[in-house]
Amino acid sequence: EINENWAKILGYTLRELMPVDMDTWQNLTHPDDLKKCLKMFEDCDKGLINYYESPIRMKHKKGEWVWIRTRGSITTRTEDGKAEFTLGTHLDINAQMIAEANLKEQYDYMQMIFENMIDGVVIVDFNRKIQLFNPSSELIFGYSHKEMINQNIKILLPDFDEIPHDGRLQYTEANRKNGEAFPMEIGIVESKYNRETIFVGMLRDVTERKNAEEAIHKLAYFDGLSGLPNRRLMSDRLQQALLKSVRHETHMAIIFIDFDNFKQINDSLGHDVGDLLLKQISIRLSTLVRESDTVARLGGDEFILILEDLDSQLDIALSQAESVAEGVKAQLNKPYELNGTVYAGSCSIGIAIADEQSITAAELLKQADLAMYQAKLAGKNAIKFFSVEMQEKVNIRMRLEQDLRTTLFNEGFEIFYQPQVDRNGKYIGAEALLRWKHPEKGMISPMQFIPIAEESGLIVPIGQWVLKQACVCLVRWAENPLLADLILAVNISVIELSQDEWVENVLNTLQSTGANPFRLKLEVTESVMAFDIEMVIAKLTVLREKGISISLDDFGTGYSSLTYLKSLPLNQLKIDQSFVRDILVDQNDLAIAETIINLANMMDLDVIAEGVETEEQLKILKEKGCKSFQGYLFGRPEPIEAFEQAFI
């Protein structure tokens, strides 16, 4: 028999459990606890124990296990001494058991922290006797926990009493078991435990830090990897070279060297191999200059040569500097042996000559950097001199950047829309394209202003503006049955995507405008594969799960990787117009386009070809299986009103 409260503990009424028998109890008891209980009953039956008592888990009516304390004893035996009846009680101890488990978990957690802290932790009582000594303290001092309990802390820290007990970090000298003295950083806090004063010390062996500080001090003027002068020492020597040039009425030059495609070495062969290459470059450069000249490493793959005592005549000085640069180029273009891999590289070189007494070191370095950048733009593996014309190009760029900021602030950009069609020529969507009509220069090509926006960081707010306008457009189209099914594509810069809050901004824009995410397509270029691919995959996956389509633009032009391609959450591949342009005359372009189409089909992805301008191009793309198209054949980019006229 059981009473009402027995049933109530488990969420039942007495009627629901009747008739009750041994099977009822066994079925409700947790299997792991049942065996223990039956053993206690058996021991009671045998007279080994007078009563049984144990916490057990029993099945609640809701299906969860609850803790019960069962207690009882045998009250009646048969004539032959066998147990006949037991009388017992059940007590609900579920809350108590959960609380104890939480308390134990907290204690175990604090114990784990104490034992696994990197820093030493020592607890000292009022008499300066050590009461706790964690494993890190054992490693620091060389003593075991057992050796140090109840030992005076001054064995380890002679100046313990002189250290403030307010938690502030202090430097002091400590002693190891082997007698070695070493620098220690310590913070001591005075506290109360069981009404007794205790001191808790956080200890850190700073021997390595002190050694590192000394090494840093020694190497303050030299690059740690190459051993060459660093930027700081280079700046000092450049300033001295300029002063010397003015004083002796000679010329001096600065040569700015950047190794081409160095990032590919790190990405493909690893940073260790990249460092090995930098060391070999440093050695080669050091053999090319006179004792009076300076070779320095600015950082990464950028190196500086400071050439002093060039001829007083400018044309001869230019020839001397160019001769050195040619020697640098020839030397650095020789193959490198990198851990069994032979690598042939090249470099881009910029030269600036100090031809004015008023020029500063910073200005001269900037001129050489600009000349190097022009060498990069010229196709790399080139040598360029700084010129006034080059500076004017820089000034134009700076003015354009300022105009970009002004236009963004005044929302002076425009969005043009270029149609995307299916095999039957039916509009299935459009691509939103940013246009900038300059008040003085007229329409400026995106090829000109987008790179400036990316380099300056303006691409982030500009991209946010474009996305908002696109979402507003989708809301507008949703109200027109003829336009409601169109998909609108928006280009996303890698710089935008790399922003921490980018995904949140996209979702907030959709929510604030009320745009349908299933009508939005984001186009990212293959260059995303050159960045943190795991980050890219994670962000794009979140957006795709919200219904947004993802298209990989410019596919096949630079960073194609099947490994990454299969991981990216894509809906579509976009055949770059560079493959479509000559598809009728270049078999390689045709083969690439066909391969992309087949690859998309195998991966169950949509594919669209951009740059379609002729019926012949359209025909051959259709024959190869392409289903979507974009290009002048179907319509040029135009303002929204003109685009919508096609549906009237």
XYZ file of C-alpha atoms in Angstrom:
648
model
C 0.000 0.000 0.000
C 0.980 3.616 -0.586
C -0.599 6.837 0.588
C -1.686 9.885 -1.370
C 1.507 11.825 -0.617
C 3.667 8.975 -1.951
C 1.874 9.235 -5.290
C 1.835 13.042 -5.213
C 5.628 13.257 -4.985
C 5.756 11.607 -8.411
C 2.938 13.730 -9.846
C 0.244 11.070 -9.667
C -2.987 10.653 -7.802
C -3.367 7.566 -5.642
C -6.037 6.228 -7.991
C -3.664 6.439 -10.987
C -1.155 4.088 -9.330
C -3.644 1.549 -7.988
C -3.467 -1.328 -7.731
C 0.088 -1.002 -6.506
C 2.556 -3.882 -6.289
C 6.277 -4.506 -6.346
C 6.336 -4.089 -10.120
C 4.952 -0.566 -9.789
C 7.809 0.466 -7.532
C 10.447 -1.249 -9.641
C 9.145 0.269 -12.882
C 9.276 3.756 -11.410
C 12.783 3.410 -9.974
C 15.821 4.380 -12.062
C 17.569 1.207 -13.328
C 20.907 2.311 -11.907
C 19.375 2.779 -8.431
C 17.105 -0.289 -8.483
C 19.959 -2.741 -8.203
C 21.287 -0.899 -5.136
C 17.849 -0.903 -3.459
C 17.249 -4.577 -4.079
C 20.642 -5.306 -2.527
C 19.644 -3.324 0.589
C 16.351 -5.274 0.834
C 18.322 -8.483 0.576
C 20.709 -7.368 3.359
C 17.740 -6.439 5.551
C 16.156 -9.815 4.862
C 19.357 -11.543 5.891
C 19.592 -9.440 9.033
C 22.838 -7.816 7.927
C 21.368 -4.329 8.425
C 18.478 -3.156 10.596
C 17.013 -0.711 8.063
C 17.596 0.560 4.574
C 18.068 4.190 3.533
C 19.237 5.718 0.265
C 18.662 8.586 -2.210
C 17.199 7.197 -5.423
C 15.769 8.547 -8.664
C 12.174 7.797 -9.580
C 10.212 8.544 -12.734
C 7.864 11.528 -12.395
C 4.612 11.527 -14.305
C 6.076 14.285 -16.541
C 8.784 11.860 -17.619
C 11.715 13.365 -15.708
C 13.717 11.717 -12.942
C 13.333 13.187 -9.453
C 15.347 12.475 -6.327
C 13.638 10.629 -3.461
C 15.075 9.549 -0.120
C 13.676 6.095 0.688
C 13.951 4.752 4.245
C 12.381 1.720 5.909
C 12.743 -1.582 7.690
C 11.215 -5.049 7.849
C 8.233 -5.068 10.234
C 6.927 -8.593 9.859
C 8.552 -11.921 9.132
C 7.045 -15.340 8.416
C 7.414 -18.261 10.790
C 10.526 -19.384 8.922
C 12.109 -15.925 9.314
C 11.578 -14.595 5.803
C 10.676 -10.921 5.337
C 6.916 -10.502 4.870
C 6.213 -6.741 5.235
C 8.333 -3.599 5.234
C 7.300 -0.153 6.357
C 9.016 2.777 4.685
C 8.825 6.443 3.830
C 9.611 8.511 0.730
C 10.890 12.075 1.117
C 11.173 14.569 -1.806
C 14.828 15.680 -1.817
C 15.011 16.791 -5.468
C 15.691 20.482 -4.735
C 18.314 19.558 -2.144
C 20.143 17.212 -4.517
C 20.140 19.789 -7.319
C 21.479 22.444 -4.945
C 24.217 20.114 -3.679
C 25.157 19.217 -7.233
C 25.394 22.903 -8.164
C 27.440 23.651 -5.073
C 29.821 20.792 -5.816
C 30.098 21.938 -9.410
C 31.000 25.450 -8.257
C 33.532 24.099 -5.791
C 35.053 21.822 -8.430
C 35.139 24.766 -10.841
C 36.973 26.999 -8.362
C 39.332 24.147 -7.506
C 40.010 23.617 -11.202
C 40.759 27.323 -11.667
C 43.093 27.342 -8.674
C 44.981 24.268 -9.818
C 45.195 25.278 -13.481
C 46.049 28.953 -13.224
C 49.167 29.871 -15.149
C 50.150 32.247 -12.367
C 51.186 31.037 -8.949
C 48.658 31.451 -6.128
C 49.777 31.351 -2.508
C 47.475 31.852 0.486
C 49.169 32.896 3.731
C 47.645 33.154 7.205
C 48.094 35.989 9.693
C 51.318 34.433 10.995
C 52.775 34.468 7.472
C 52.449 30.678 7.240
C 51.606 29.215 3.831
C 48.219 27.446 3.741
C 47.701 26.902 -0.005
C 50.317 26.500 -2.722
C 48.994 25.784 -6.238
C 50.763 23.692 -8.937
C 52.023 26.776 -10.781
C 53.709 27.910 -7.571
C 55.422 24.533 -7.417
C 56.780 25.077 -10.930
C 57.900 28.626 -10.150
C 59.712 27.942 -6.892
C 60.704 24.286 -7.208
C 59.054 23.296 -3.905
C 56.163 20.837 -3.615
C 52.852 21.747 -1.994
C 53.618 19.394 0.889
C 57.016 20.999 1.512
C 55.595 24.509 1.756
C 52.471 24.048 3.909
C 52.940 25.921 7.222
C 56.303 27.297 6.081
C 56.982 31.016 6.433
C 56.386 32.892 3.173
C 59.636 34.814 3.703
C 61.538 31.701 2.646
C 60.271 32.519 -0.821
C 59.652 36.274 -0.621
C 61.956 38.038 1.849
C 60.223 41.399 1.208
C 56.669 40.073 1.698
C 55.793 42.527 4.488
C 57.055 45.524 2.504
C 54.706 44.829 -0.410
C 51.365 46.741 -0.270
C 48.401 44.463 0.366
C 46.002 46.286 -2.000
C 46.328 44.072 -5.061
C 48.631 46.407 -6.992
C 51.280 44.580 -9.005
C 54.779 45.044 -7.653
C 58.198 43.853 -8.688
C 60.291 42.073 -6.081
C 63.009 39.470 -5.825
C 62.126 35.872 -4.961
C 64.097 32.720 -4.137
C 63.846 29.277 -5.733
C 64.523 26.019 -3.919
C 67.909 25.748 -5.643
C 68.950 29.101 -4.161
C 68.522 31.053 -7.388
C 67.141 34.583 -7.018
C 64.804 35.733 -9.769
C 62.483 38.694 -10.568
C 58.897 38.259 -9.454
C 55.736 40.232 -10.178
C 53.303 39.944 -7.279
C 49.965 41.324 -6.171
C 48.813 40.715 -2.591
C 45.251 41.118 -1.298
C 44.340 41.074 2.384
C 41.046 39.300 3.118
C 39.016 37.540 5.803
C 38.280 33.819 6.024
C 36.396 32.392 9.024
C 37.025 35.732 10.728
C 40.765 35.254 10.361
C 43.007 37.544 8.307
C 44.586 35.877 5.291
C 46.726 37.114 2.422
C 46.211 35.941 -1.142
C 49.203 36.399 -3.413
C 49.166 36.213 -7.215
C 52.703 35.429 -8.359
C 54.323 35.570 -11.769
C 57.884 34.667 -12.711
C 58.972 37.525 -15.002
C 62.459 36.229 -15.755
C 61.587 35.652 -19.399
C 59.872 39.018 -19.627
C 62.906 40.791 -18.207
C 65.164 38.949 -20.633
C 62.807 39.810 -23.467
C 62.797 43.477 -22.459
C 66.567 43.502 -22.543
C 66.558 41.796 -25.928
C 63.972 44.248 -27.245
C 66.086 47.117 -26.006
C 69.119 45.709 -27.799
C 67.118 45.151 -30.975
C 65.198 48.428 -30.843
C 66.903 49.564 -34.019
C 67.128 46.259 -35.886
C 64.655 43.903 -37.501
C 64.403 40.620 -35.596
C 63.972 38.409 -38.674
C 66.549 39.796 -41.066
C 68.962 41.541 -38.709
C 68.731 44.647 -40.934
C 68.024 48.151 -39.617
C 64.321 48.599 -38.959
C 62.086 51.545 -39.807
C 63.229 53.548 -36.791
C 66.929 53.298 -37.542
C 66.257 53.739 -41.260
C 64.455 57.030 -40.540
C 67.424 58.285 -38.503
C 69.923 57.343 -41.211
C 67.750 58.828 -43.945
C 67.601 62.118 -42.071
C 71.385 62.094 -41.636
C 71.887 61.258 -45.321
C 69.724 64.218 -46.332
C 71.693 66.596 -44.114
C 74.978 65.215 -45.474
C 73.741 65.609 -49.043
C 72.976 69.281 -48.481
C 76.242 69.899 -46.653
C 78.436 68.239 -49.312
C 76.318 69.411 -52.257
C 75.842 65.877 -53.502
C 72.751 63.810 -54.256
C 71.322 60.904 -52.337
C 68.596 58.451 -53.310
C 66.193 56.090 -51.686
C 65.193 52.823 -53.366
C 61.926 51.232 -52.260
C 61.737 47.473 -52.960
C 58.636 45.286 -52.712
C 58.824 41.580 -53.525
C 56.092 40.626 -56.012
C 53.399 38.112 -55.038
C 54.935 37.476 -51.638
C 51.538 36.697 -50.126
C 51.253 33.674 -52.401
C 54.408 32.237 -50.813
C 52.910 32.477 -47.329
C 49.559 31.120 -48.484
C 50.906 28.209 -50.518
C 54.142 27.216 -48.767
C 53.576 28.595 -45.272
C 54.928 31.507 -43.249
C 58.078 29.607 -42.274
C 59.059 29.397 -45.924
C 58.087 33.047 -46.372
C 60.435 34.005 -43.534
C 63.211 31.959 -45.112
C 62.711 33.855 -48.371
C 62.885 37.207 -46.556
C 66.168 36.206 -44.936
C 67.657 35.270 -48.307
C 66.469 38.565 -49.818
C 68.112 40.430 -46.921
C 71.429 38.660 -47.500
C 71.378 39.396 -51.225
C 70.583 43.081 -50.707
C 73.362 43.457 -48.148
C 75.938 42.359 -50.740
C 74.875 45.024 -53.251
C 75.560 48.252 -51.363
C 78.632 50.130 -50.194
C 79.576 50.418 -46.551
C 78.260 53.974 -46.469
C 74.822 52.916 -47.731
C 71.980 51.431 -45.698
C 69.777 48.396 -46.323
C 66.672 48.340 -44.110
C 63.519 46.293 -43.793
C 60.326 48.275 -43.248
C 58.220 45.197 -42.577
C 56.608 42.395 -44.537
C 58.342 42.148 -47.919
C 59.274 45.858 -48.123
C 62.939 46.876 -48.098
C 64.722 50.228 -48.352
C 68.135 51.121 -49.785
C 69.580 54.516 -48.852
C 72.294 55.516 -51.322
C 74.597 58.307 -50.174
C 77.319 60.350 -51.907
C 75.848 60.167 -55.388
C 77.172 62.594 -57.986
C 76.459 66.307 -57.705
C 75.068 66.301 -61.251
C 71.462 65.073 -61.250
C 71.631 63.085 -64.497
C 74.683 61.183 -63.300
C 73.104 60.588 -59.867
C 69.981 59.229 -61.579
C 72.135 56.870 -63.631
C 73.978 55.696 -60.504
C 70.742 55.001 -58.662
C 69.262 53.209 -61.655
C 72.388 51.059 -61.939
C 72.019 49.966 -58.311
C 68.307 49.263 -58.846
C 69.057 47.141 -61.910
C 71.552 45.181 -59.854
C 68.933 44.673 -57.126
C 66.387 43.500 -59.665
C 68.824 41.065 -61.271
C 69.931 39.691 -57.916
C 66.454 39.275 -56.469
C 65.126 37.673 -59.657
C 67.550 34.749 -59.316
C 65.949 31.476 -58.101
C 65.682 30.772 -54.377
C 66.039 27.388 -52.698
C 63.312 27.168 -50.057
C 63.395 23.905 -48.114
C 63.686 21.813 -51.232
C 61.458 24.044 -53.367
C 63.037 26.199 -56.054
C 61.217 29.510 -56.342
C 61.784 32.224 -58.944
C 60.442 35.605 -57.915
C 60.582 39.226 -58.962
C 60.415 42.656 -57.380
C 58.943 46.082 -58.027
C 61.279 49.017 -57.376
C 60.641 52.716 -56.862
C 63.400 55.351 -56.801
C 63.296 58.877 -55.402
C 66.196 61.357 -55.651
C 66.647 64.145 -53.128
C 66.889 67.065 -55.568
C 65.586 69.800 -53.270
C 67.183 71.035 -50.084
C 63.790 71.507 -48.430
C 62.538 67.926 -48.880
C 61.968 65.964 -45.682
C 62.773 62.318 -44.984
C 59.066 61.464 -44.786
C 58.367 63.137 -48.147
C 61.249 61.335 -49.836
C 60.130 57.975 -48.474
C 56.588 58.682 -49.668
C 57.888 59.526 -53.148
C 59.836 56.256 -53.347
C 56.792 54.326 -52.127
C 54.647 55.966 -54.804
C 57.199 55.150 -57.494
C 57.209 51.508 -56.342
C 53.415 51.461 -56.525
C 53.593 52.706 -60.103
C 56.033 49.867 -60.863
C 53.404 47.460 -59.537
C 50.743 49.004 -61.751
C 53.086 48.735 -64.747
C 52.944 44.955 -64.464
C 55.434 44.331 -61.623
C 59.088 43.332 -62.021
C 59.775 46.931 -63.040
C 61.744 50.013 -61.960
C 60.094 53.431 -61.774
C 61.401 56.879 -60.816
C 59.275 59.340 -58.905
C 58.167 62.290 -61.002
C 56.057 65.434 -60.692
C 53.484 63.829 -62.993
C 53.291 60.899 -60.623
C 52.614 63.265 -57.739
C 49.844 64.921 -59.714
C 48.164 61.547 -60.114
C 48.299 61.182 -56.346
C 46.737 64.611 -55.900
C 43.934 63.721 -58.325
C 43.262 60.555 -56.379
C 43.120 62.470 -53.103
C 40.656 64.950 -54.578
C 38.495 62.106 -55.878
C 38.510 60.503 -52.426
C 37.334 63.761 -50.869
C 34.643 64.100 -53.527
C 33.552 60.538 -52.767
C 33.103 61.443 -49.121
C 31.078 64.520 -50.030
C 28.889 62.579 -52.456
C 28.267 59.865 -49.869
C 27.340 62.456 -47.252
C 24.891 64.121 -49.654
C 23.609 60.764 -50.992
C 24.600 61.896 -54.462
C 25.172 58.433 -55.925
C 22.738 56.732 -58.275
C 21.707 53.110 -58.716
C 21.350 51.787 -62.256
C 19.679 48.457 -63.013
C 20.782 45.974 -65.677
C 18.364 43.162 -66.542
C 19.080 39.464 -66.088
C 17.070 37.119 -68.323
C 16.362 33.426 -68.813
C 16.781 31.349 -71.986
C 13.570 32.812 -73.412
C 14.617 36.399 -72.828
C 12.190 36.850 -69.944
C 13.332 39.194 -67.174
C 14.139 37.187 -64.033
C 15.919 39.942 -62.167
C 18.459 42.719 -62.318
C 21.841 43.727 -60.983
C 22.043 46.952 -58.981
C 25.069 48.936 -60.191
C 26.504 52.010 -58.478
C 26.952 55.110 -60.641
C 28.623 58.417 -59.794
C 27.911 61.571 -61.759
C 30.568 64.048 -60.700
C 29.383 67.691 -60.769
C 32.479 68.719 -62.766
C 33.849 65.565 -64.409
C 30.532 63.960 -65.347
C 30.079 60.195 -65.100
C 33.097 58.546 -63.454
C 33.700 54.888 -64.188
C 33.350 52.463 -61.269
C 36.699 51.054 -62.397
C 38.158 54.388 -61.315
C 36.334 55.190 -58.091
C 35.637 51.726 -56.579
C 39.373 50.986 -55.953
C 39.671 54.372 -54.226
C 36.613 53.599 -52.111
C 38.101 50.239 -51.118
C 41.546 51.607 -50.273
C 40.067 54.446 -48.194
C 37.487 52.262 -46.413
C 34.599 54.283 -47.881
C 33.359 51.133 -49.580
C 31.775 50.076 -46.266
C 29.319 53.003 -45.856
C 28.837 53.154 -49.644
C 27.976 49.449 -49.669
C 25.483 49.961 -46.845
C 23.835 52.768 -48.832
C 23.616 50.623 -51.985
C 22.091 47.705 -50.046
C 19.481 49.985 -48.487
C 18.523 51.422 -51.884
C 18.250 47.909 -53.307
C 15.965 46.819 -50.466
C 13.797 49.907 -50.933
C 13.591 48.980 -54.623
C 12.472 45.424 -53.760
C 9.710 46.804 -51.545
C 8.631 49.032 -54.437
C 8.605 46.128 -56.880
C 6.689 43.911 -54.456
C 3.698 46.232 -54.892
C 3.692 45.675 -58.681
C 2.566 42.186 -59.813
C 4.692 42.528 -62.966
C 7.858 43.172 -60.945
C 7.197 41.270 -57.712
C 9.036 38.082 -58.768
C 12.286 39.797 -59.842
C 15.529 38.974 -58.032
C 17.812 41.952 -57.362
C 21.568 41.328 -57.193
C 23.891 43.551 -55.137
C 27.695 43.415 -55.298
C 29.494 42.952 -51.972
C 33.115 43.981 -51.477
C 35.449 41.704 -49.549
C 36.182 44.669 -47.301
C 32.479 44.924 -46.424
C 32.207 41.205 -45.781
C 35.196 41.262 -43.436
C 33.486 43.767 -41.105
C 32.395 42.137 -37.828
C 28.914 43.649 -37.952
C 28.274 43.083 -41.678
C 25.791 40.200 -41.321
C 23.869 42.090 -38.636
C 23.745 45.210 -40.837
C 22.369 43.229 -43.801
C 19.630 41.642 -41.696
C 18.777 44.962 -40.020
C 18.475 46.647 -43.421
C 16.096 43.951 -44.630
C 14.007 44.279 -41.480
C 13.899 48.086 -41.430
C 12.887 48.348 -45.102
C 10.557 45.347 -45.104
C 12.271 43.825 -48.150
C 11.784 40.118 -48.898
C 15.141 38.313 -48.360
C 14.122 35.681 -50.924
C 14.251 38.413 -53.599
C 17.760 39.578 -52.679
C 20.934 38.141 -54.197
C 24.406 39.062 -52.951
C 27.283 38.764 -55.436
C 30.735 38.144 -53.950
C 33.913 37.814 -55.995
C 36.409 34.978 -55.953
C 38.779 37.185 -53.961
C 36.875 36.147 -50.793
C 38.763 32.845 -51.034
C 42.032 34.670 -50.380
C 40.788 35.817 -46.963
C 39.646 33.959 -43.853
C 37.569 31.380 -45.709
C 36.040 29.938 -42.533
C 34.797 33.414 -41.592
C 33.393 33.931 -45.095
C 31.583 30.577 -45.060
C 30.079 31.239 -41.624
C 28.755 34.683 -42.555
C 27.340 33.677 -45.933
C 25.719 30.598 -44.396
C 23.786 32.760 -41.926
C 22.452 34.923 -44.749
C 21.572 32.016 -46.989
C 19.613 30.416 -44.149
C 17.549 33.630 -44.045
C 16.601 33.137 -47.704
C 19.183 35.399 -49.368
C 20.787 33.986 -52.532
C 24.592 33.969 -52.862
C 26.273 34.297 -56.266
C 30.020 33.890 -56.906
C 30.994 36.642 -59.349
C 34.027 36.679 -61.694
C 34.306 32.906 -61.346
C 37.467 31.484 -62.875
C 39.455 34.728 -62.924
C 41.780 34.329 -59.989
C 41.228 32.347 -56.788
C 39.276 29.327 -57.990
C 39.506 26.471 -55.521
C 37.257 23.445 -55.660
C 37.977 22.793 -51.988
C 36.552 26.165 -51.006
C 33.895 26.132 -53.706
C 32.208 23.038 -52.295
C 32.179 24.618 -48.813
C 30.741 27.997 -49.770
C 26.929 28.248 -49.382
C 26.344 29.250 -53.017
C 23.253 29.383 -55.191
C 24.891 30.561 -58.388
C 28.139 30.854 -60.368
C 28.628 33.859 -62.642
C 30.726 33.425 -65.798
C 32.959 36.477 -66.062
C 32.540 38.636 -69.149
C 36.237 38.188 -69.969
C 35.404 34.592 -70.996
C 32.231 35.590 -72.871
C 33.803 38.407 -74.882
C 35.910 36.163 -77.148
C 33.937 32.964 -76.750
C 33.392 32.757 -80.533
C 37.068 33.065 -81.476
C 39.007 31.758 -78.482
C 38.680 28.039 -77.831
C 40.164 28.456 -74.358
C 37.421 30.926 -73.352
C 34.793 28.567 -74.756
C 36.265 25.615 -72.855
C 36.362 27.614 -69.606
C 32.751 28.755 -69.996
C 31.606 25.211 -70.747
C 33.541 23.867 -67.756
C 31.919 26.415 -65.425
C 28.464 25.499 -66.732
C 29.111 21.773 -66.268
C 30.600 22.343 -62.825
C 27.538 24.350 -61.762
C 25.213 21.630 -63.017
C 27.119 18.922 -61.132
C 26.988 20.998 -57.939
C 23.286 21.769 -58.447
C 24.018 25.482 -58.815
C 22.482 28.051 -61.116
C 24.839 29.678 -63.626
C 24.604 33.060 -65.331
C 26.821 34.551 -68.050
C 27.539 38.276 -67.984
C 28.749 40.482 -70.811
C 26.530 38.875 -73.483
C 26.384 41.378 -76.345
C 25.561 39.392 -79.510
C 23.066 36.789 -80.628
C 25.984 34.522 -81.583
C 27.360 34.599 -78.048
C 23.897 33.888 -76.663
C 23.391 30.965 -79.032
C 26.621 29.174 -78.158
C 26.093 29.716 -74.427
C 22.626 28.204 -74.731
C 24.070 25.240 -76.610
C 26.517 24.668 -73.760
C 23.662 24.626 -71.228
C 23.717 28.140 -69.754
C 20.274 29.176 -68.498
C 20.616 32.820 -67.411
C 22.222 35.829 -69.066
C 23.153 39.458 -68.569
C 24.621 41.986 -70.985
C 24.036 44.778 -73.489
C 22.126 42.371 -75.744
C 19.270 42.501 -73.232
C 19.716 46.005 -71.889
C 22.235 48.493 -70.590
C 22.298 49.644 -66.960
C 19.695 52.409 -66.556
C 17.829 54.298 -63.831
C 14.939 52.538 -62.141
C 12.218 54.433 -64.024
C 13.702 53.476 -67.403
C 14.208 49.868 -66.281
C 10.569 49.586 -65.203
C 9.342 50.879 -68.577
C 10.013 47.414 -70.026
C 7.118 46.074 -67.920
C 4.550 48.644 -68.982
